[in-house]
XYZ file of C-alpha atoms in Angstrom:
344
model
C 5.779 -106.577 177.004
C 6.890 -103.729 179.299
C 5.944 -105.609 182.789
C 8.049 -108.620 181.659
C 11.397 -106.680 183.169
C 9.716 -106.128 186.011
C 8.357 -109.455 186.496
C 11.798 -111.344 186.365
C 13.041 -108.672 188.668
C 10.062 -109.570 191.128
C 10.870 -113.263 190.978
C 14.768 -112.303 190.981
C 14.134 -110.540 194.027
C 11.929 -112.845 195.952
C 14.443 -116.023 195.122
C 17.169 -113.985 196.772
C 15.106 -113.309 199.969
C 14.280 -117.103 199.742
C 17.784 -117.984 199.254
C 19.068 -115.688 202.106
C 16.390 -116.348 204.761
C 14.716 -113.295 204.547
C 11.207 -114.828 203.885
C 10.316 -118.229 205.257
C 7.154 -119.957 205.110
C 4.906 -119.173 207.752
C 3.681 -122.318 210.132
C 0.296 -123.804 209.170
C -2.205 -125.001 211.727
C -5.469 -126.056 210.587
C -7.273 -128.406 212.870
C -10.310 -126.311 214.957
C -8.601 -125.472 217.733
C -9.874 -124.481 221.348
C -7.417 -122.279 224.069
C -7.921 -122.548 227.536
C -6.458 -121.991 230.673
C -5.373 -124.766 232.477
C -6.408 -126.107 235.702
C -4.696 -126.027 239.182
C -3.786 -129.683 237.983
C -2.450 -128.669 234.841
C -5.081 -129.960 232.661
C -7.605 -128.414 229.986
C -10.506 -127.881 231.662
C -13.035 -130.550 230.563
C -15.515 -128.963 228.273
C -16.259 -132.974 225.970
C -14.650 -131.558 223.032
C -11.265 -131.763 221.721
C -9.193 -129.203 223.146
C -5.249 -128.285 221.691
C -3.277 -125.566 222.953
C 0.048 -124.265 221.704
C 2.114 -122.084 223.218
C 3.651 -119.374 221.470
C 7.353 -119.440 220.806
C 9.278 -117.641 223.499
C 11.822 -114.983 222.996
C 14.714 -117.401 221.406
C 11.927 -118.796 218.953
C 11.993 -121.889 220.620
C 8.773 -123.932 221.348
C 6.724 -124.686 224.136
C 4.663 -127.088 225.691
C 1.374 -128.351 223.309
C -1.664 -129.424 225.308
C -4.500 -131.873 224.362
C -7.772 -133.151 225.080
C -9.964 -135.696 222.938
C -11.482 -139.135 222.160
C -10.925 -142.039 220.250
C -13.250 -140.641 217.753
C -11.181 -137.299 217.925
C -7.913 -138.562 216.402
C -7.205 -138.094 212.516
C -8.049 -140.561 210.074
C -6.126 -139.871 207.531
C -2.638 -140.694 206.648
C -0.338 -138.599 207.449
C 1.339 -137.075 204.246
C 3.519 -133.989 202.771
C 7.027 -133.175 204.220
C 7.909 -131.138 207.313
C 9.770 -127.403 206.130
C 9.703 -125.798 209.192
C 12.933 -125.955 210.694
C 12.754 -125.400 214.083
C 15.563 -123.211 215.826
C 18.896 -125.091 216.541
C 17.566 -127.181 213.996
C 21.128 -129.227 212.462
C 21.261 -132.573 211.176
C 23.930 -134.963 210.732
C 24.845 -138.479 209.751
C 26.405 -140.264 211.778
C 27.732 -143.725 212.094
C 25.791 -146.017 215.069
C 26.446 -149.747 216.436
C 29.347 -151.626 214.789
C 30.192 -148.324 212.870
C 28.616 -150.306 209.267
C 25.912 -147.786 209.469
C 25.284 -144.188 208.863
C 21.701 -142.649 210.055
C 20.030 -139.200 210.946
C 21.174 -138.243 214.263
C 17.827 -135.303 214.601
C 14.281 -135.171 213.624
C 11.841 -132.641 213.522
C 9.959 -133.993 216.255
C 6.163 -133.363 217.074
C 5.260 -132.528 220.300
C 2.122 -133.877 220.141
C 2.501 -136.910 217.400
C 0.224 -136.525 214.351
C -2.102 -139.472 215.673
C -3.363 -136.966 218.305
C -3.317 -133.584 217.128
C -3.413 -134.206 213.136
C 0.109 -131.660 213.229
C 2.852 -132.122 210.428
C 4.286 -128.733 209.882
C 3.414 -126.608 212.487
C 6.283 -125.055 214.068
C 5.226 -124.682 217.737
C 4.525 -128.320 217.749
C 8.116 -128.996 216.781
C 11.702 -129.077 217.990
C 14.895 -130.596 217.180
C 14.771 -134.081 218.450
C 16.885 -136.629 218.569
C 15.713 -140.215 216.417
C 16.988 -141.997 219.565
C 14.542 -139.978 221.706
C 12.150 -139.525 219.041
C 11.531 -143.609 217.307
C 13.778 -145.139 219.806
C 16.468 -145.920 217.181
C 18.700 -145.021 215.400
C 17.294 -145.715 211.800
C 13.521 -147.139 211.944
C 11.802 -147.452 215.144
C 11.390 -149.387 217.870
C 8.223 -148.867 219.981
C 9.356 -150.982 223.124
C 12.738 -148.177 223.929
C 10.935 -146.540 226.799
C 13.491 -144.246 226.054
C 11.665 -143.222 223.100
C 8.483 -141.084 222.731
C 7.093 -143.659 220.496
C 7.195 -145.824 223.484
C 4.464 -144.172 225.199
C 2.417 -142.247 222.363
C 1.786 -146.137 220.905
C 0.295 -147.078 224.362
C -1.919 -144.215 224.918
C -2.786 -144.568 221.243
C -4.025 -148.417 221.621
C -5.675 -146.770 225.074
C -7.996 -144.789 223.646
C -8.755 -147.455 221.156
C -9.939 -149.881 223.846
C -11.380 -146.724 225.874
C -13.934 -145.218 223.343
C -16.014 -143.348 225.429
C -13.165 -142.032 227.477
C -10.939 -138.764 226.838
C -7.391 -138.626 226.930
C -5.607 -135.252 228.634
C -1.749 -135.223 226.754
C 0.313 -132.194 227.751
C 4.503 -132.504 226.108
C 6.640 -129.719 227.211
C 10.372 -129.207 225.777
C 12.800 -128.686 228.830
C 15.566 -126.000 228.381
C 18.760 -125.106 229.841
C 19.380 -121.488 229.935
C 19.565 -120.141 226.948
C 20.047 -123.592 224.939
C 18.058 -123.902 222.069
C 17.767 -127.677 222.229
C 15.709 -129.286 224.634
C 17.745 -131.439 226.958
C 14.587 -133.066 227.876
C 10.783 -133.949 226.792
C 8.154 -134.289 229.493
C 5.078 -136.364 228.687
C 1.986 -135.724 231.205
C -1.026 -137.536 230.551
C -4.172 -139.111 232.514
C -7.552 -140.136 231.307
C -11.145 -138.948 232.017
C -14.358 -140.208 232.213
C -17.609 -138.948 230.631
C -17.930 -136.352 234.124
C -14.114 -135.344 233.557
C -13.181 -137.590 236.556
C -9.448 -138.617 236.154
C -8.680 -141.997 235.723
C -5.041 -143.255 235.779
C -3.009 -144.718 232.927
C -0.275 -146.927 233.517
C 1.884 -147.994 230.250
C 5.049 -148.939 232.077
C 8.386 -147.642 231.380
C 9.726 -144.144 233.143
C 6.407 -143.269 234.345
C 5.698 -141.546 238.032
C 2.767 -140.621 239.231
C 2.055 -136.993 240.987
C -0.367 -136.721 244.081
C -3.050 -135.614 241.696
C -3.182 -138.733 239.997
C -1.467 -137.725 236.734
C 1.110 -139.689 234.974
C 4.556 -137.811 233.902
C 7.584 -139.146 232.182
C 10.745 -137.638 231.834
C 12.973 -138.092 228.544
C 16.475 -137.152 227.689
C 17.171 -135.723 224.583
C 20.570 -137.804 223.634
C 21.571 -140.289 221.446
C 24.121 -142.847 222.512
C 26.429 -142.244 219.598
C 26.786 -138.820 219.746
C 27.809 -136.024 221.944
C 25.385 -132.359 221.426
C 26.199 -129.024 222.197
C 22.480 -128.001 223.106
C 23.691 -124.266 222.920
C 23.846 -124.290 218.649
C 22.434 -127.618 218.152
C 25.612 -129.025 216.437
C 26.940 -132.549 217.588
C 29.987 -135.090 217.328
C 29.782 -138.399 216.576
C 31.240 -140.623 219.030
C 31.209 -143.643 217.364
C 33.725 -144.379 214.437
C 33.230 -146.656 211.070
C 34.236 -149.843 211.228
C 37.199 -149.531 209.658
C 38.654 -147.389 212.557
C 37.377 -149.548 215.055
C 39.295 -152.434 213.330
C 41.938 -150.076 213.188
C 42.156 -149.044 217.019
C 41.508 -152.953 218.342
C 44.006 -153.807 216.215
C 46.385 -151.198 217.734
C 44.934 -151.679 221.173
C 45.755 -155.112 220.602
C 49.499 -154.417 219.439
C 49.801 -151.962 222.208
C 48.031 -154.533 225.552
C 51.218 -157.080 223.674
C 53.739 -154.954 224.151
C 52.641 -153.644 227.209
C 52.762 -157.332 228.101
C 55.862 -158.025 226.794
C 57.330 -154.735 228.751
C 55.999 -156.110 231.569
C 57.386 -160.026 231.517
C 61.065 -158.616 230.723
C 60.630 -156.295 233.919
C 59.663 -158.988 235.676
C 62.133 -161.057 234.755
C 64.860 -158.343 235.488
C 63.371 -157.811 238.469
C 63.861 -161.636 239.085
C 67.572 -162.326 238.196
C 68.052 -158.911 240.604
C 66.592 -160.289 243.414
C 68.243 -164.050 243.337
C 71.504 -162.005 242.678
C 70.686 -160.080 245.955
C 69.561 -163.343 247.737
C 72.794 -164.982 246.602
C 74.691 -162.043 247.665
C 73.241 -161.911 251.052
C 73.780 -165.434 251.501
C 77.621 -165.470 250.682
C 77.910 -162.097 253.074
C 76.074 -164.043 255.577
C 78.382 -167.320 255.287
C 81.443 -164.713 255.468
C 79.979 -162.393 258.345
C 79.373 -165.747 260.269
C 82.799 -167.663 259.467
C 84.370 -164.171 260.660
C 81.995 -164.548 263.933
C 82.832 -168.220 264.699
C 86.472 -167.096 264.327
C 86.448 -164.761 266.416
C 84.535 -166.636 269.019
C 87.523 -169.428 268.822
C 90.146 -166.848 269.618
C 88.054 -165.069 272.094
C 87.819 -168.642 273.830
C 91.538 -169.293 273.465
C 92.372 -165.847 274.598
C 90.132 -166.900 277.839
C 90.671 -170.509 278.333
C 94.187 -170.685 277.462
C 95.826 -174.205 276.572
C 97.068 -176.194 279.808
C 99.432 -178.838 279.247
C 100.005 -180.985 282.163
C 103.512 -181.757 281.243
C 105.619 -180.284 283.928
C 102.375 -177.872 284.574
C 103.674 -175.487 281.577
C 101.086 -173.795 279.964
C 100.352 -171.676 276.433
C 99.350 -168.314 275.850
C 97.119 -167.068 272.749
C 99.983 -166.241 271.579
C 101.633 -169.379 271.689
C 103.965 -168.445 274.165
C 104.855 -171.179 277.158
C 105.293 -170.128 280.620
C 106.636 -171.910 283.486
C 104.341 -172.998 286.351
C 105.055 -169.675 288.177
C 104.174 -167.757 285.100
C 107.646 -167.144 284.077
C 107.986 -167.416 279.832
C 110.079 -170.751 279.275
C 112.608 -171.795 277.055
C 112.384 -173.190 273.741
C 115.103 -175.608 275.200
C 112.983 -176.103 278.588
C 110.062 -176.722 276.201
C 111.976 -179.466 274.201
C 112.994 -181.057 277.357
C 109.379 -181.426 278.579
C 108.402 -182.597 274.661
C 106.060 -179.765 274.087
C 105.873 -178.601 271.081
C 107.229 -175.235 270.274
């Protein structure tokens, strides 16, 4: 009866470290496993027996690359079951609306490195990092094997290789690629190549983002993004950058209001715009009519002033002024003027 207390102080005690993070359960990995170096290609050397190779976490916790080498006859064949509960670091999940904004989906997965149909992995942790469903099933919700965005993309092809390539191996190296000091891969790099019962490479071509290096091997190189959401590699957190529907009814309905008005700003500027210039035109024109009565009057007095008026009665003649003068230049009278019947 005594070791009761102490017993619910034991499991008190160990929920607490649970709950705070103190303890976590350790990574399992139980498939036989076989480390190697590499070779100046970057492959397993080529021993005919399946090879995997994880690398330890490095100083942030954060995964490396997983390396493997096997057969068609090497790959697990049973289903894969139980629930990932590692949580890699940066490891933060969200859900987050996608398309039409009707939806809400995962934004992150735990993603394998090396997917369970090659290395039999679910829950160890240096086979996994935070990965995004986009990069990971090439959707957002479900999968879609022909994204060559996606990882599923190419692990389906070199899967259905090695099914129609029995005798043949398969070298697969994936290898998380970090910014700094990021803790969320910006990018996945897939290397792979096949190899012959000697360990002579052959080359596999699945289409998609694939280059080949000059020693024959194929290597792909994947972002780690999601096209509705914006991810701050550093912590792992993201924003979604698409809204629900509602808001997006919501902001084409006020895009809409605001293009009409906009529009509607625009004709009544125009038409101001308008009315000011035929004003200006009609203004120009009656300052033009006046500017050139005012010339052609001038013109007829500068004419008179120059060509005065000769009247050949009596060989008096008229000023601009409308003075008469006598033949010798004399002014003449208004009775002299009469006389001749000039008018005065």
């Amino acid at each position: 009866m005594k070791k009761k207390p102490l017993l619910l102080l034991w499991s008190l005690l160990l929920s607490l470290a649970l709950g705070l993070g103190v303890l976590s359960p350790s990574p399992t990995f139980n498939p036989p496993t076989v480390y190697a170096a590499e070779t100046s290609d970057g492959l397993l050397p080529f021993k005919g027996e399946k090879q995997i190779q994880l690398q330890d976490w490095d100083a942030k916790g954060r995964s490396q690359a997983a390396h493997i080498q096997l057969k068609e006859g090497d790959q697990p064949t049973k289903k894969r079951t139980g629930k990932i509960n590692f949580d890699p670091v940066g490891w933060h999940n969200y859900k987050f609306y996608f398309g039409d904004g009707n939806e809400q989906a995962w934004l992150m997965s735990r993603g394998h490195l090396l997917g369970y149909q090659f290395s039999g992995l679910t829950d160890e942790g240096r086979n996994l990092v935070p990965m995004t469903n986009w990069l990971n099933t090439g959707n957002y919700q479900g999968t879609d094997e022909s994204n060559p965005d996606s990882m599923l993309f190419y692990e389906n092809r070199l899967d259905s290789w090695l099914a129609t390539h029995p005798n043949y191996w398969l070298d697969y190296k994936v290898s998380p690629i970090y910014t700094g000091d990021e803790l969320i891969p910006r990018q996945i790099e897939l290397q792979y190549v096949g190899l012959d019962a000697k360990g002579n490479k052959l080359a596999i071509t699945l289409g998609g983002k694939e280059a080949t290096d000059a020693a024959g091997i194929t290597r792909v190189l994947l972002d780690n993004t999601s096209p509705n959401a914006e991810i701050d590699y550093t912590s792992g957190r993201a924003i979604n950058t698409v809204t629900s529907a509602s808001e997006q009814a919501a902001a084409k309905q006020r895009a809409a209001e605001e293009a009409a008005a906009a529009q509607a700003q625009a004709e009544a500027e125009a038409r101001a715009a308008a009315q000011a210039a035929e004003e200006a035109r009609l203004q120009a024109e009656a300052q033009a009519q006046a500017e050139a009565q005012a010339a052609a009057q001038a013109q007829a007095d500068a004419t008179v002033a120059i060509s005065p008026e000769v009247n050949s009665g009596g060989g008096y003649t008229r000023d601009a002024r409308g003075r008469w003068h006598r033949p010798n230049g004399q002014y003449a009278s208004k009775a002299e003027i009469a006389a001749a019947g000039l008018p005065w």
